mmCIF file of N, CA and C in Angstrom:
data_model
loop_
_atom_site.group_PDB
_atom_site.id
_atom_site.type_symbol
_atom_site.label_atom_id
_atom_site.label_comp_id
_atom_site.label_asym_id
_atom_site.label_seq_id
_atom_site.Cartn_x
_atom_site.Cartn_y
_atom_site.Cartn_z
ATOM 1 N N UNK A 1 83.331 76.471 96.334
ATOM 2 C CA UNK A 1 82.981 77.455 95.345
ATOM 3 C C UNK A 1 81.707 76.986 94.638
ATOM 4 N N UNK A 2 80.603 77.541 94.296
ATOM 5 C CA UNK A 2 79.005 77.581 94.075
ATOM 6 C C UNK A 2 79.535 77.924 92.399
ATOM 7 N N UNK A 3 78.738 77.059 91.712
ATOM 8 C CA UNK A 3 78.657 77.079 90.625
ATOM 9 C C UNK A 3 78.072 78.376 90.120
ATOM 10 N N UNK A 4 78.994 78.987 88.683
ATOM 11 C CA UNK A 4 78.113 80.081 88.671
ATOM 12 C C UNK A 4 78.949 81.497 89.234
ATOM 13 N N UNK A 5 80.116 81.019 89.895
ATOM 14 C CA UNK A 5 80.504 82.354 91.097
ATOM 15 C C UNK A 5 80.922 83.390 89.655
ATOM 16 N N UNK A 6 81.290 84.934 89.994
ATOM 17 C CA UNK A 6 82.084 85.521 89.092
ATOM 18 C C UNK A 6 83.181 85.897 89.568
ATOM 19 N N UNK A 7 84.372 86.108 89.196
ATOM 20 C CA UNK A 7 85.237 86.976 89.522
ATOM 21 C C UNK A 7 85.939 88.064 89.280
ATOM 22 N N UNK A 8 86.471 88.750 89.163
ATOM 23 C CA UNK A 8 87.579 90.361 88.894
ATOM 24 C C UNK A 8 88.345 90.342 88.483
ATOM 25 N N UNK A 9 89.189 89.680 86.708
ATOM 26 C CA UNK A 9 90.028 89.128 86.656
ATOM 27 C C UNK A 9 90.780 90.659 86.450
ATOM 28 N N UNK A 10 92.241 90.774 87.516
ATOM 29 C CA UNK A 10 92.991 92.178 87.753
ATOM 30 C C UNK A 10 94.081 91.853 86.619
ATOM 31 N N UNK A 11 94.004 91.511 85.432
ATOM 32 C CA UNK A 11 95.059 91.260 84.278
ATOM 33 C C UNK A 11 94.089 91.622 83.074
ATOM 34 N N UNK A 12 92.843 91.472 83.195
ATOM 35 C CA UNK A 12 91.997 91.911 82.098
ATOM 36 C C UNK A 12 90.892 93.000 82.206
ATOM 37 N N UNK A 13 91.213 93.186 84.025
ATOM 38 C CA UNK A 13 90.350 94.181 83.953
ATOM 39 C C UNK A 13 88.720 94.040 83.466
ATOM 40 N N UNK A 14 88.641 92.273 83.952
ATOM 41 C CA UNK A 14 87.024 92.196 83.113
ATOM 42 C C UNK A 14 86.621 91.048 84.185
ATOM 43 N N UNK A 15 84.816 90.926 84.597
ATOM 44 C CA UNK A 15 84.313 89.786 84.981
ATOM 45 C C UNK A 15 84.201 88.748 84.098
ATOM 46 N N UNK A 16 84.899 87.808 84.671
ATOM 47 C CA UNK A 16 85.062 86.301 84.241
ATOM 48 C C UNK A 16 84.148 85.108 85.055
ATOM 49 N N UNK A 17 83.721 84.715 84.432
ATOM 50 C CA UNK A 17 83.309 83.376 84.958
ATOM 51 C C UNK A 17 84.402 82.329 85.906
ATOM 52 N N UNK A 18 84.119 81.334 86.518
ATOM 53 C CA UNK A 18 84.845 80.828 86.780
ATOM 54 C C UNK A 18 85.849 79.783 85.935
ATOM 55 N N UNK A 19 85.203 79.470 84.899
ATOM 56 C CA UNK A 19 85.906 78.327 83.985
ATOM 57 C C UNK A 19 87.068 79.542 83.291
ATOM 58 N N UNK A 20 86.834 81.189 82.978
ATOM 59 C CA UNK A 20 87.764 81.832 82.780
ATOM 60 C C UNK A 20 88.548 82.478 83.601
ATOM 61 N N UNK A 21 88.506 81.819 84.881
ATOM 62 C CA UNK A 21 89.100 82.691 86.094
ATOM 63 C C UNK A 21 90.788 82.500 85.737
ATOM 64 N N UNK A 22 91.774 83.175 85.848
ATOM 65 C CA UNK A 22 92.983 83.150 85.831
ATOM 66 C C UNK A 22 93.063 82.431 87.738
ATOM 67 N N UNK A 23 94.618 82.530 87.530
ATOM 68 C CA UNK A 23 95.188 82.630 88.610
ATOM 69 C C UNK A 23 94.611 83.178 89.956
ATOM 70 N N UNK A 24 94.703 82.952 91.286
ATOM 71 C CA UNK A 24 94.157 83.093 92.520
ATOM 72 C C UNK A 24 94.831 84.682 92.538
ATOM 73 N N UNK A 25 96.172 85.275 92.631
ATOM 74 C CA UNK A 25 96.403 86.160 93.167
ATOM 75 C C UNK A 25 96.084 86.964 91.655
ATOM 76 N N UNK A 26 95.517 86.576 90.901
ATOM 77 C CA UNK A 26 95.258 87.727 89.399
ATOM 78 C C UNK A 26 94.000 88.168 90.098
ATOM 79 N N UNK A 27 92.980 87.852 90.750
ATOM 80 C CA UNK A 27 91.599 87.999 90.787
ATOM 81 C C UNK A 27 90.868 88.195 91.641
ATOM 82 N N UNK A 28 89.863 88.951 92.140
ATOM 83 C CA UNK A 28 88.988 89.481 93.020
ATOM 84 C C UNK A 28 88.002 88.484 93.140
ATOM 85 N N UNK A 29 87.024 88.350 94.309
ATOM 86 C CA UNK A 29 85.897 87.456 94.192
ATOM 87 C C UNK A 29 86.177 86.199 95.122
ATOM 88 N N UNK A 30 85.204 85.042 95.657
ATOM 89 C CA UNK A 30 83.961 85.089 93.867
ATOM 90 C C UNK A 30 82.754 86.353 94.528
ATOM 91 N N UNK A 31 82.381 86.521 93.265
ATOM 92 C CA UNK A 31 81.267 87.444 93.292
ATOM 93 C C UNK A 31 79.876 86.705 93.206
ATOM 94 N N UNK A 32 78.394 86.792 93.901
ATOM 95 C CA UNK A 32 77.588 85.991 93.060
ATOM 96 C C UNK A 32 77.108 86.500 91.430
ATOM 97 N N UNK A 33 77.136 87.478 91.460
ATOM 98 C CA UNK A 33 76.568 88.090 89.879
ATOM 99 C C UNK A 33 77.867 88.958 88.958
ATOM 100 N N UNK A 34 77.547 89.014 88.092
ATOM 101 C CA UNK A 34 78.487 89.808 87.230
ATOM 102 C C UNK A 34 78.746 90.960 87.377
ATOM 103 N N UNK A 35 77.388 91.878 88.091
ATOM 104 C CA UNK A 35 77.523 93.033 87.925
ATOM 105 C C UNK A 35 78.752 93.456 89.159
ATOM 106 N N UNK A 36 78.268 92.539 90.071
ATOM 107 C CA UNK A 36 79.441 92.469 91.758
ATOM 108 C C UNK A 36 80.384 92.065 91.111
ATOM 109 N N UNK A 37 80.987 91.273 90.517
ATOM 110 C CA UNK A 37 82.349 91.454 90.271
ATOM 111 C C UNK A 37 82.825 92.536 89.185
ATOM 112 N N UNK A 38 82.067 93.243 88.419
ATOM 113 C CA UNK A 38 82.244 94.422 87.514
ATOM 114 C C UNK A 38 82.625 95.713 88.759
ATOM 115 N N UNK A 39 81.917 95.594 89.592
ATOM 116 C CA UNK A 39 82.527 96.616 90.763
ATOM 117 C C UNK A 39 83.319 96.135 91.354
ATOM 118 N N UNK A 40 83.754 95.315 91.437
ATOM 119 C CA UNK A 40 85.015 95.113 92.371
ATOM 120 C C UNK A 40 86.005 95.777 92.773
ATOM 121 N N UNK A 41 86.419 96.400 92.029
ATOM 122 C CA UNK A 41 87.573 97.847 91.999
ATOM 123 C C UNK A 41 86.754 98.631 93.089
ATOM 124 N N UNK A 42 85.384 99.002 92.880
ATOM 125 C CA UNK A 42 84.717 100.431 93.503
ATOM 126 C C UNK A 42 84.699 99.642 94.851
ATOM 127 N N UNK A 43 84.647 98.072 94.945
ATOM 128 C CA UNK A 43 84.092 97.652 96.253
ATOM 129 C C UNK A 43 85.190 97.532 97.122
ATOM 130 N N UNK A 44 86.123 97.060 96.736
ATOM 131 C CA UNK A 44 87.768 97.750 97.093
ATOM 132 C C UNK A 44 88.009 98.924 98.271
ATOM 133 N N UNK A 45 87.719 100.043 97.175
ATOM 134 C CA UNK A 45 88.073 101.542 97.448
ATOM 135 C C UNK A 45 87.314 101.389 98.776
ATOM 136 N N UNK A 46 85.966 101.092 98.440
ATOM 137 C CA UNK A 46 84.960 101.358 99.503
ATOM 138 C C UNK A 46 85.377 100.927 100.841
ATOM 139 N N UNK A 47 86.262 99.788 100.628
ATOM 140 C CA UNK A 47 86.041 98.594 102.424
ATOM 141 C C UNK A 47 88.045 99.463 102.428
ATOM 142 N N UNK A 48 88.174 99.901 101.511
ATOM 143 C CA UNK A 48 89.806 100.296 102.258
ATOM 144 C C UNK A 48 89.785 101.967 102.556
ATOM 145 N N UNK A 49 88.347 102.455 102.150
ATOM 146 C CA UNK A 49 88.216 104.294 102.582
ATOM 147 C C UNK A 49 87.538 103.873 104.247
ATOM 148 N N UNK A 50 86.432 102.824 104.259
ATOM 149 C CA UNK A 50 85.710 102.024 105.639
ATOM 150 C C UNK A 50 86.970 102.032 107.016
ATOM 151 N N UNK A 51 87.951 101.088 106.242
ATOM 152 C CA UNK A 51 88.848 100.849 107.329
ATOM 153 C C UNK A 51 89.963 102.267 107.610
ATOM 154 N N UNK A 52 90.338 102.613 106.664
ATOM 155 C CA UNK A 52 91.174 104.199 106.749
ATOM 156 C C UNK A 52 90.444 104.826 107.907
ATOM 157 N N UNK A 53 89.161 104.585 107.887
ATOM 158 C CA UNK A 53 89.001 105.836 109.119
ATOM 159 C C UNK A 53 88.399 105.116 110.440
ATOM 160 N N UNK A 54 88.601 103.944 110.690
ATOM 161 C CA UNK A 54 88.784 103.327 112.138
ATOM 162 C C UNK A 54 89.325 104.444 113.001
ATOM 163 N N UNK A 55 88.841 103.956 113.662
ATOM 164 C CA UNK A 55 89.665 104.657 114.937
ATOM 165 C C UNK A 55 90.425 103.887 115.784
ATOM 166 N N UNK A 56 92.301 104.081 116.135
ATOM 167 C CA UNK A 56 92.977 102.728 116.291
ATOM 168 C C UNK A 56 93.211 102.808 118.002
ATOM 169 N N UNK A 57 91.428 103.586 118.788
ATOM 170 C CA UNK A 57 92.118 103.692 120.004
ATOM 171 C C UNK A 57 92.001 102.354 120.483
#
């Protein structure tokens, strides 16, 4: 882990640094910037609407 990372903390609903990172399964990431882990939720949706429409031939 790179000094600096951010993460998605999913209990506060807020980007945290790493020295405020909760728990592994509380949190998204690491992110390199704040604003990437502030989307995290949208980046989510995005890679699970991506895979929804695979095609499973």
């Amino acid at each position: 882990m790179a000094d600096g990372d951010w993460w998605f903390d999913l209990k506060t609903k807020q980007a945290v640094q790493d020295d405020k990172a909760g728990k592994a399964a509380d949190r998204l990431g690491p992110y390199p910037t704040r604003e990437d882990a502030e989307r995290a939720l949208e980046t989510v949706q995005q890679r699970n609407d991506a895979a929804d429409s695979w095609d499973d031939d």
